[in-house]
C-alpha cells in the first residue's frame, strides 16, 4: 500500500494538516488532520510497503513492542484509508 | 492589539505565547485583515476552540494548495524563459515566501516576474503560449509597468519596469537603477527543483520597503508587508550600501521612521535593524501605526476612515492634478513632514 496522491504535510500547532496537491489531488479531496506519529506513518507510505514492513520500520525507530505498535498502525491506516491505495 | 503583535512576534522569533495573550474576535479580525493568519496559525492553533480550529485547518489547506500552484507556475515559466535565453527575476511573492520560517504560511498572491524592457515582448509571447492565450500584441505602456496573463487561477504579472515611480513619487531613475540591479543579480532560491533568480539582499530590502511605502500612501498596508520587510532585513543587506541608495532616492527618513514598527511591534532587535534611528522611530508609534492597523492590507480593515483612501478615490474620480497633489501633500505631511516639504519643493522646481 502507499499514498495515492502527492500529499503535503503542514504543521499547525501540535498537529499536521495533510493536503493533496498536484494534478491528482481530486482523488484525495478534503483535509485530514494528523498527530505527529500518524504523520510519520503517512510519510512512510510515500513508498509502497506492506503493513508488516511498516510495523518493522516503526519498531526500529520507536521504543515500543510490536504488540503496542500494531493496533495503533491499524487504527491509523483505517483513518488514512481515503488517501491510501491498498 | 497587544495580543496581535505578541502572536506575530512568537511566529517570527520562536518561543511560546506569553500568558494572558487573548485570541478573541478582534485579534482574529486583525490577523485576517493584515493577511497574517497563516503565519499565526501554528502559534494560535493550540489555543483555539474546535470551530475556529477547523477554520484554521481549512485556511491552511487552501494556502498549501495555492503555494503549490504558484510554485508550479513559477518553475514552469522560469524554465521556459531560461530555455529562450531570458533571465527572469522573481519579485515579492514566492521569493519572499521562501524567507518565512514556514513558507506555506505566507499569504499567497500572484506571480511577479521581472524581465526588463528588452525581453518583455518575447517573454510575454512565451508566457501567453504557456497559458494557452491566443497570439496578441504586447506594448510597453507609459502608464503601466507590467503585462499580465492567467494560468488557471494563477495571475502572472510580467514586469518591464520594477516600480511605479510616479505613484511612489521618487526620482524616475529608480527604475534604471532597479534594472541594473535585477538583471545583474546572482541570488537564487530553489522552487520545485528549479533555480530561480531573486533580487540581491540589499536591493530586495529596498524594493520591498518601497512597495510597502507605496501601499501605505495609496491603499493601506498590511502588517504582512512589514513582516516581508523584516525578513529581507534578516538576509543581512549591506548597511552602507543601503544608506547610499536610500539617500539617493529620498527614502531614508521613511525607512527610519517605519523601522519603529519592525522593532517595537514585530520584535526585531534594534541592533539588527539597519540604520536604526531611535528618535525618528518613535514617530511611528502614533499616527503611522494607527494608519497601518486601521487600513489593513490593501485597505481591508473596516475601521479606516475615508481619508485613508483619498488618493485612490482621487484617482477614481479623476480629480484635477493640483487638487490631487495638494491632498497628497497633506497626507504625506501627517506621516513624513520633512519628506513632504522636500517633495513639494522638488515638484515646484521641476
Short mmCIF file of C-alpha atoms in Angstrom, two decimals:
data_model
loop_
_atom_site.label_atom_id
_atom_site.label_comp_id
_atom_site.label_asym_id
_atom_site.label_seq_id
_atom_site.Cartn_x
_atom_site.Cartn_y
_atom_site.Cartn_z
CA UNK A 1 0.00 0.00 0.00
CA UNK A 2 1.05 3.64 -0.50
CA UNK A 3 -0.30 7.17 -0.61
CA UNK A 4 -2.36 7.56 -3.75
CA UNK A 5 -1.72 11.32 -4.10
CA UNK A 6 1.08 13.81 -3.67
CA UNK A 7 0.48 14.90 -0.07
CA UNK A 8 1.95 17.94 1.70
CA UNK A 9 2.00 17.91 5.50
CA UNK A 10 1.70 21.37 7.00
CA UNK A 11 2.37 21.82 10.72
CA UNK A 12 -0.41 23.69 12.51
CA UNK A 13 0.11 23.77 16.28
CA UNK A 14 0.56 20.29 17.68
CA UNK A 15 -0.95 18.67 14.58
CA UNK A 16 -0.40 18.45 10.85
CA UNK A 17 -2.80 19.17 8.04
CA UNK A 18 -2.43 16.64 5.21
CA UNK A 19 -3.31 18.22 1.88
CA UNK A 20 -3.30 16.59 -1.55
CA UNK A 21 -1.69 18.77 -4.21
CA UNK A 22 -1.00 18.49 -7.89
CA UNK A 23 -2.87 17.00 -10.81
CA UNK A 24 -4.39 14.07 -8.96
CA UNK A 25 -5.46 15.99 -5.87
CA UNK A 26 -9.08 15.41 -6.86
CA UNK A 27 -8.54 11.76 -5.88
CA UNK A 28 -7.88 12.86 -2.30
CA UNK A 29 -10.22 15.75 -1.63
CA UNK A 30 -10.73 17.24 1.78
CA UNK A 31 -8.36 17.85 4.63
CA UNK A 32 -7.01 15.27 7.05
CA UNK A 33 -5.61 16.30 10.42
CA UNK A 34 -2.89 14.07 11.88
CA UNK A 35 -0.87 14.00 15.05
CA UNK A 36 2.91 13.61 14.84
CA UNK A 37 3.06 9.81 14.88
CA UNK A 38 0.20 9.44 12.38
CA UNK A 39 2.04 11.87 10.10
CA UNK A 40 5.15 9.72 10.45
CA UNK A 41 3.19 6.67 9.33
CA UNK A 42 1.70 8.58 6.39
CA UNK A 43 5.15 9.89 5.39
CA UNK A 44 6.49 6.33 5.30
CA UNK A 45 3.73 5.40 2.88
CA UNK A 46 5.12 7.66 0.18
CA UNK A 47 6.77 4.44 -0.99
CA UNK A 48 4.94 1.15 -1.46
CA UNK A 49 5.14 -1.17 1.55
CA UNK A 50 3.13 -3.81 3.37
CA UNK A 51 1.64 -3.43 6.84
CA UNK A 52 4.28 -5.80 8.22
CA UNK A 53 7.16 -3.84 6.70
CA UNK A 54 5.66 -0.64 8.06
CA UNK A 55 5.46 -2.08 11.57
CA UNK A 56 9.03 -3.39 11.29
CA UNK A 57 10.26 0.10 10.34
CA UNK A 58 8.44 1.66 13.28
CA UNK A 59 9.88 -0.94 15.66
CA UNK A 60 13.36 0.16 14.56
CA UNK A 61 12.63 3.81 15.28
CA UNK A 62 10.35 3.76 18.32
CA UNK A 63 10.88 2.40 21.81
CA UNK A 64 7.83 0.12 21.76
CA UNK A 65 6.85 -3.51 21.14
CA UNK A 66 5.04 -4.93 18.13
CA UNK A 67 2.02 -5.58 20.36
CA UNK A 68 1.89 -1.88 21.22
CA UNK A 69 2.55 -0.59 17.73
CA UNK A 70 0.33 -2.88 15.63
CA UNK A 71 -3.06 -1.69 16.96
CA UNK A 72 -2.00 1.93 16.53
CA UNK A 73 -0.87 1.25 12.95
CA UNK A 74 -4.19 -0.45 12.14
CA UNK A 75 -6.13 2.42 13.63
CA UNK A 76 -4.09 4.96 11.68
CA UNK A 77 -4.36 3.05 8.39
CA UNK A 78 -8.12 2.98 8.84
CA UNK A 79 -8.07 6.74 9.42
CA UNK A 80 -5.91 7.24 6.30
CA UNK A 81 -7.91 4.92 4.07
CA UNK A 82 -9.17 7.75 1.82
CA UNK A 83 -5.64 8.68 0.80
CA UNK A 84 -4.09 5.20 0.58
CA UNK A 85 -4.14 2.70 -2.26
CA UNK A 86 -4.35 -0.74 -0.64
CA UNK B 1 -3.69 44.94 19.53
CA UNK B 2 -1.07 43.78 22.03
CA UNK B 3 -2.11 40.15 21.57
CA UNK B 4 -1.99 40.56 17.78
CA UNK B 5 1.65 41.58 17.91
CA UNK B 6 2.51 39.04 20.62
CA UNK B 7 1.32 36.32 18.24
CA UNK B 8 3.36 37.68 15.34
CA UNK B 9 6.50 38.07 17.46
CA UNK B 10 6.15 34.45 18.59
CA UNK B 11 5.68 33.28 15.00
CA UNK B 12 8.76 35.23 13.87
CA UNK B 13 11.16 34.68 16.71
CA UNK B 14 10.01 31.38 18.28
CA UNK B 15 9.09 30.54 21.84
CA UNK B 16 5.60 30.22 23.21
CA UNK B 17 2.83 32.75 23.62
CA UNK B 18 3.02 34.68 26.89
CA UNK B 19 0.30 34.00 29.45
CA UNK B 20 -2.62 36.31 29.02
CA UNK B 21 -2.39 36.53 25.22
CA UNK B 22 -6.01 36.92 24.14
CA UNK B 23 -7.19 35.30 20.94
CA UNK B 24 -10.58 36.92 20.64
CA UNK B 25 -12.69 38.05 17.70
CA UNK B 26 -10.77 41.33 17.37
CA UNK B 27 -7.42 39.51 17.27
CA UNK B 28 -8.72 37.14 14.59
CA UNK B 29 -10.08 40.10 12.58
CA UNK B 30 -6.69 41.79 12.68
CA UNK B 31 -4.87 38.60 11.68
CA UNK B 32 -7.16 38.25 8.67
CA UNK B 33 -7.26 41.88 7.57
CA UNK B 34 -3.47 42.10 7.76
CA UNK B 35 -3.02 38.83 5.83
CA UNK B 36 -1.01 37.15 8.58
CA UNK B 37 -3.49 34.47 9.66
CA UNK B 38 -1.34 31.80 8.01
CA UNK B 39 1.85 32.69 9.84
CA UNK B 40 -0.11 32.93 13.09
CA UNK B 41 -1.86 29.57 12.62
CA UNK B 42 0.94 27.44 14.03
CA UNK B 43 1.19 29.65 17.12
CA UNK B 44 -2.50 30.04 17.96
CA UNK B 45 -3.87 26.63 16.92
CA UNK B 46 -3.49 25.01 20.32
CA UNK B 47 -5.44 27.81 21.97
CA UNK B 48 -8.49 27.78 19.68
CA UNK B 49 -11.87 26.12 20.18
CA UNK B 50 -12.89 23.38 17.74
CA UNK B 51 -14.88 25.66 15.46
CA UNK B 52 -12.05 28.14 14.95
CA UNK B 53 -9.51 25.35 14.76
CA UNK B 54 -11.37 23.75 11.85
CA UNK B 55 -11.44 27.13 10.11
CA UNK B 56 -7.67 27.40 10.55
CA UNK B 57 -7.12 23.88 9.17
CA UNK B 58 -9.22 24.73 6.10
CA UNK B 59 -7.40 28.03 5.66
CA UNK B 60 -4.01 26.31 5.82
CA UNK B 61 -5.09 23.56 3.41
CA UNK B 62 -6.13 26.25 0.94
CA UNK B 63 -2.86 28.11 1.49
CA UNK B 64 -0.79 24.96 0.87
CA UNK B 65 -2.65 24.28 -2.37
CA UNK B 66 -2.24 27.89 -3.53
CA UNK B 67 1.50 27.82 -2.84
CA UNK B 68 1.82 24.56 -4.69
CA UNK B 69 0.03 26.03 -7.71
CA UNK B 70 2.10 29.24 -7.63
CA UNK B 71 5.38 27.38 -7.25
CA UNK B 72 4.49 25.10 -10.17
CA UNK B 73 3.75 28.08 -12.40
CA UNK B 74 6.94 29.91 -11.34
CA UNK B 75 9.10 26.85 -12.06
CA UNK B 76 7.40 26.22 -15.43
CA UNK B 77 7.69 29.81 -16.62
CA UNK B 78 11.24 30.40 -15.44
CA UNK B 79 12.28 27.15 -17.13
CA UNK B 80 10.65 28.20 -20.43
CA UNK B 81 12.12 31.68 -20.32
CA UNK B 82 15.57 30.34 -19.48
CA UNK B 83 15.36 27.96 -22.44
CA UNK B 84 14.75 31.05 -24.61
CA UNK B 85 17.75 32.81 -23.08
CA UNK B 86 15.63 35.21 -20.99
CA UNK B 87 16.62 35.92 -17.41
CA UNK B 88 13.56 36.34 -15.19
CA UNK B 89 13.81 37.62 -11.63
CA UNK B 90 11.08 36.65 -9.17
CA UNK B 91 9.82 39.71 -7.31
CA UNK B 92 7.95 39.62 -3.98
CA UNK B 93 5.54 36.66 -3.67
CA UNK B 94 7.10 33.23 -3.73
CA UNK B 95 10.61 34.64 -3.43
CA UNK B 96 9.63 36.22 -0.10
CA UNK B 97 7.68 33.14 0.99
CA UNK B 98 10.99 31.26 0.85
CA UNK B 99 12.26 33.56 3.64
CA UNK B 100 9.40 32.64 6.00
CA UNK B 101 10.01 30.10 8.78
CA UNK B 102 7.15 28.08 7.22
CA UNK B 103 6.90 29.23 3.56
CA UNK B 104 3.36 27.94 3.00
CA UNK B 105 2.14 30.23 5.77
CA UNK B 106 2.75 33.46 3.82
CA UNK B 107 -0.49 34.73 2.34
CA UNK B 108 -0.33 33.54 -1.27
CA UNK B 109 -0.91 36.11 -4.01
CA UNK B 110 0.20 36.18 -7.61
CA UNK B 111 3.42 35.72 -9.57
CA UNK B 112 5.55 38.78 -10.34
CA UNK B 113 8.46 38.29 -12.71
CA UNK B 114 10.86 40.96 -13.87
CA UNK B 115 12.31 40.51 -17.35
CA UNK B 116 13.32 44.08 -18.28
CA UNK B 117 12.33 46.11 -21.31
CA UNK B 118 14.47 44.34 -23.87
CA UNK B 119 12.98 40.91 -23.31
CA UNK B 120 9.46 41.89 -22.37
CA UNK B 121 7.62 41.19 -25.63
CA UNK B 122 9.32 37.85 -26.21
CA UNK B 123 8.72 36.86 -22.58
CA UNK B 124 5.02 37.69 -22.89
CA UNK B 125 4.78 35.63 -26.07
CA UNK B 126 6.28 32.64 -24.28
CA UNK B 127 4.01 33.10 -21.26
CA UNK B 128 0.91 33.53 -23.43
CA UNK B 129 1.81 30.28 -25.15
CA UNK B 130 2.20 28.59 -21.75
CA UNK B 131 -1.16 29.96 -20.60
CA UNK B 132 -2.95 28.95 -23.80
CA UNK B 133 -3.70 32.58 -24.71
CA UNK B 134 -4.09 33.25 -28.47
CA UNK B 135 -1.43 35.44 -30.08
CA UNK B 136 -1.83 39.12 -29.17
CA UNK B 137 0.20 42.28 -29.45
CA UNK B 138 2.26 43.47 -26.49
CA UNK B 139 3.33 47.03 -25.88
CA UNK B 140 5.12 48.72 -23.03
CA UNK B 141 2.66 51.39 -21.98
CA UNK B 142 3.73 54.65 -20.44
CA UNK B 143 1.30 54.46 -17.54
CA UNK B 144 1.92 50.83 -16.68
CA UNK B 145 4.85 48.74 -15.51
CA UNK B 146 3.84 45.20 -16.45
CA UNK B 147 1.75 42.97 -18.67
CA UNK B 148 -0.27 40.10 -17.31
CA UNK B 149 -1.64 36.66 -18.11
CA UNK B 150 -3.55 33.99 -16.22
CA UNK B 151 -2.74 30.31 -15.96
CA UNK B 152 -5.89 28.83 -14.49
CA UNK B 153 -6.43 30.70 -11.26
CA UNK B 154 -2.83 31.92 -11.06
CA UNK B 155 -2.34 35.55 -12.06
CA UNK B 156 1.05 36.34 -13.60
CA UNK B 157 2.49 39.83 -13.91
CA UNK B 158 5.48 40.29 -16.20
CA UNK B 159 7.35 43.48 -15.36
CA UNK B 160 9.29 45.60 -17.81
CA UNK B 161 9.72 48.16 -15.04
CA UNK B 162 10.30 47.29 -11.39
CA UNK B 163 8.24 50.02 -9.77
CA UNK B 164 5.71 52.72 -10.43
CA UNK B 165 7.85 55.73 -9.64
CA UNK B 166 5.02 58.16 -10.35
CA UNK B 167 2.99 56.57 -7.57
CA UNK B 168 5.96 56.44 -5.27
CA UNK B 169 6.93 59.96 -6.21
CA UNK B 170 10.66 59.30 -6.20
CA UNK B 171 13.27 60.01 -8.81
CA UNK B 172 12.39 58.31 -12.05
CA UNK B 173 15.90 56.93 -12.42
CA UNK B 174 14.93 54.44 -9.71
CA UNK B 175 13.76 52.09 -12.44
CA UNK B 176 17.04 52.37 -14.34
CA UNK B 177 18.83 51.60 -11.09
CA UNK B 178 16.45 48.70 -10.39
CA UNK B 179 17.04 47.26 -13.84
CA UNK B 180 20.80 47.28 -13.36
CA UNK B 181 20.46 45.51 -10.00
CA UNK B 182 17.85 42.98 -11.05
CA UNK B 183 19.46 41.89 -14.29
CA UNK B 184 22.82 41.56 -12.53
CA UNK B 185 21.57 39.53 -9.58
CA UNK B 186 23.12 36.14 -8.98
CA UNK B 187 20.98 35.31 -5.92
CA UNK B 188 18.61 32.40 -6.32
CA UNK B 189 16.02 30.35 -4.47
CA UNK B 190 15.07 26.81 -5.42
CA UNK B 191 11.40 26.34 -6.28
CA UNK B 192 10.15 22.91 -7.31
CA UNK B 193 13.74 21.92 -8.05
CA UNK B 194 14.30 24.90 -10.35
CA UNK B 195 16.83 27.60 -9.51
CA UNK B 196 15.00 30.95 -9.68
CA UNK B 197 16.65 34.37 -9.62
CA UNK B 198 15.57 36.77 -6.86
CA UNK B 199 16.80 40.31 -6.09
CA UNK B 200 20.06 40.53 -4.13
CA UNK B 201 19.59 41.00 -0.38
CA UNK B 202 20.32 44.74 -0.33
CA UNK B 203 18.13 45.65 -3.26
CA UNK B 204 15.38 43.28 -2.09
CA UNK B 205 15.15 45.08 1.26
CA UNK B 206 14.78 48.41 -0.54
CA UNK B 207 12.38 47.07 -3.14
CA UNK B 208 10.09 45.50 -0.53
CA UNK B 209 10.22 48.68 1.56
CA UNK B 210 9.43 50.89 -1.42
CA UNK B 211 6.47 48.64 -2.22
CA UNK B 212 5.30 48.87 1.39
CA UNK B 213 5.56 52.64 1.29
CA UNK B 214 3.54 52.81 -1.90
CA UNK B 215 0.76 50.77 -0.30
CA UNK B 216 0.87 52.91 2.82
CA UNK B 217 0.36 56.04 0.75
CA UNK B 218 -2.25 54.75 -1.66
CA UNK B 219 -4.45 51.95 -0.39
CA UNK B 220 -3.46 50.75 3.04
CA UNK B 221 -0.64 48.44 4.02
CA UNK B 222 -0.89 45.20 5.96
CA UNK B 223 1.42 44.11 8.71
CA UNK B 224 2.27 41.23 6.37
CA UNK B 225 4.28 43.69 4.30
CA UNK B 226 6.17 44.76 7.40
CA UNK B 227 6.86 41.07 8.06
CA UNK B 228 8.13 40.73 4.48
CA UNK B 229 10.38 43.73 5.03
CA UNK B 230 11.68 42.35 8.33
CA UNK B 231 12.52 39.02 6.69
CA UNK B 232 14.51 40.75 3.94
CA UNK B 233 16.47 42.52 6.69
CA UNK B 234 17.36 39.14 8.18
CA UNK B 235 19.20 38.40 4.93
CA UNK B 236 21.87 40.84 6.07
CA UNK B 237 21.78 43.57 3.45
CA UNK B 238 24.85 45.79 3.23
CA UNK B 239 24.10 48.71 5.61
CA UNK B 240 26.49 51.18 3.93
CA UNK B 241 25.08 50.49 0.51
CA UNK B 242 21.54 50.65 1.90
CA UNK B 243 22.19 54.10 3.26
CA UNK B 244 23.63 55.34 -0.02
CA UNK B 245 20.68 54.04 -2.03
CA UNK B 246 18.02 55.19 0.44
CA UNK B 247 19.52 58.69 0.49
CA UNK B 248 19.75 58.75 -3.29
CA UNK B 249 16.03 58.02 -3.64
CA UNK B 250 14.90 60.09 -0.64
CA UNK B 251 13.66 57.04 1.25
CA UNK B 252 15.93 57.11 4.31
CA UNK B 253 13.65 59.15 6.56
CA UNK B 254 10.61 56.93 5.95
CA UNK B 255 12.82 53.86 6.44
CA UNK B 256 13.98 55.09 9.83
CA UNK B 257 10.50 56.15 10.96
CA UNK B 258 8.75 52.91 9.97
CA UNK B 259 11.61 50.89 11.40
CA UNK B 260 9.97 51.54 14.76
CA UNK B 261 7.13 49.17 13.82
CA UNK B 262 9.59 46.46 12.81
CA UNK B 263 11.47 46.78 16.10
CA UNK B 264 8.81 47.58 18.69
CA UNK B 265 5.81 45.76 17.23
CA UNK B 266 7.49 42.84 15.42
CA UNK B 267 10.37 42.31 17.82
CA UNK B 268 13.48 42.77 15.67
CA UNK B 269 16.40 43.70 17.94
CA UNK B 270 17.42 47.34 17.36
CA UNK B 271 20.99 46.38 16.66
CA UNK B 272 19.84 44.16 13.80
CA UNK B 273 17.78 46.87 12.12
CA UNK B 274 19.98 48.62 9.55
CA UNK B 275 20.30 52.40 10.00
CA UNK B 276 18.31 52.41 13.26
CA UNK B 277 17.42 55.88 14.49
CA UNK B 278 15.54 55.82 17.79
CA UNK B 279 14.42 59.43 17.63
CA UNK B 280 12.82 59.01 14.21
CA UNK B 281 11.46 55.56 15.00
CA UNK B 282 9.45 56.99 17.92
CA UNK B 283 7.29 58.85 15.41
CA UNK B 284 5.99 55.51 14.11
CA UNK B 285 4.22 54.71 17.35
CA UNK B 286 1.40 57.20 16.91
CA UNK B 287 -0.27 58.13 13.67
CA UNK B 288 1.74 55.79 11.44
CA UNK B 289 0.92 52.71 13.47
CA UNK B 290 -2.72 53.74 13.69
CA UNK B 291 -2.97 54.19 9.89
CA UNK B 292 -1.37 50.82 9.30
CA UNK B 293 -3.56 48.98 11.78
CA UNK B 294 -6.82 50.62 10.74
CA UNK B 295 -6.37 50.33 7.00
CA UNK B 296 -5.03 46.77 6.82
CA UNK B 297 -3.66 45.02 3.75
CA UNK B 298 -4.95 46.81 0.63
CA UNK B 299 -7.38 48.66 2.85
CA UNK B 300 -9.15 45.52 4.05
CA UNK B 301 -9.56 46.82 7.59
CA UNK B 302 -13.03 48.07 8.34
CA UNK B 303 -12.15 50.78 10.83
CA UNK B 304 -10.33 53.06 8.41
CA UNK B 305 -11.85 56.45 7.78
CA UNK B 306 -12.49 57.56 4.22
CA UNK B 307 -9.48 59.79 4.49
CA UNK B 308 -7.13 56.84 4.20
CA UNK B 309 -8.26 56.21 0.68
CA UNK B 310 -8.49 59.70 -0.59
CA UNK B 311 -5.70 59.20 -3.09
CA UNK B 312 -7.33 56.13 -4.53
CA UNK B 313 -10.62 57.96 -4.66
CA UNK B 314 -9.00 60.92 -6.28
CA UNK B 315 -7.71 58.59 -9.00
CA UNK B 316 -11.12 57.13 -9.49
CA UNK B 317 -12.75 60.47 -9.70
CA UNK B 318 -10.03 61.87 -11.91
CA UNK B 319 -9.68 64.95 -9.75
CA UNK B 320 -7.70 67.89 -11.03
CA UNK B 321 -3.99 67.33 -10.67
CA UNK B 322 -3.47 70.37 -8.48
CA UNK B 323 -6.10 69.22 -6.02
CA UNK B 324 -4.66 65.74 -6.03
CA UNK B 325 -1.14 66.90 -5.28
CA UNK B 326 -2.35 69.21 -2.56
CA UNK B 327 -4.24 66.40 -0.82
CA UNK B 328 -1.27 64.09 -1.30
CA UNK B 329 0.90 66.71 0.33
CA UNK B 330 -1.49 66.96 3.29
CA UNK B 331 -1.49 63.19 3.76
CA UNK B 332 2.29 62.91 3.43
CA UNK B 333 2.79 65.84 5.78
CA UNK B 334 0.99 63.96 8.54
CA UNK B 335 3.30 60.96 8.19
CA UNK B 336 6.61 62.32 6.94
CA UNK B 337 6.55 66.14 7.20
CA UNK B 338 10.14 66.79 6.11
CA UNK B 339 9.84 64.44 3.15
CA UNK B 340 6.55 66.01 2.13
CA UNK B 341 8.01 69.52 2.09
CA UNK B 342 11.11 68.42 0.19
CA UNK B 343 8.96 66.55 -2.30
CA UNK B 344 6.73 69.55 -2.86
CA UNK B 345 9.80 71.77 -3.41
CA UNK B 346 11.21 69.28 -5.91
CA UNK B 347 7.87 69.20 -7.70
CA UNK B 348 7.72 73.02 -7.94
CA UNK B 349 11.33 73.22 -9.16
CA UNK B 350 10.73 70.57 -11.78
#
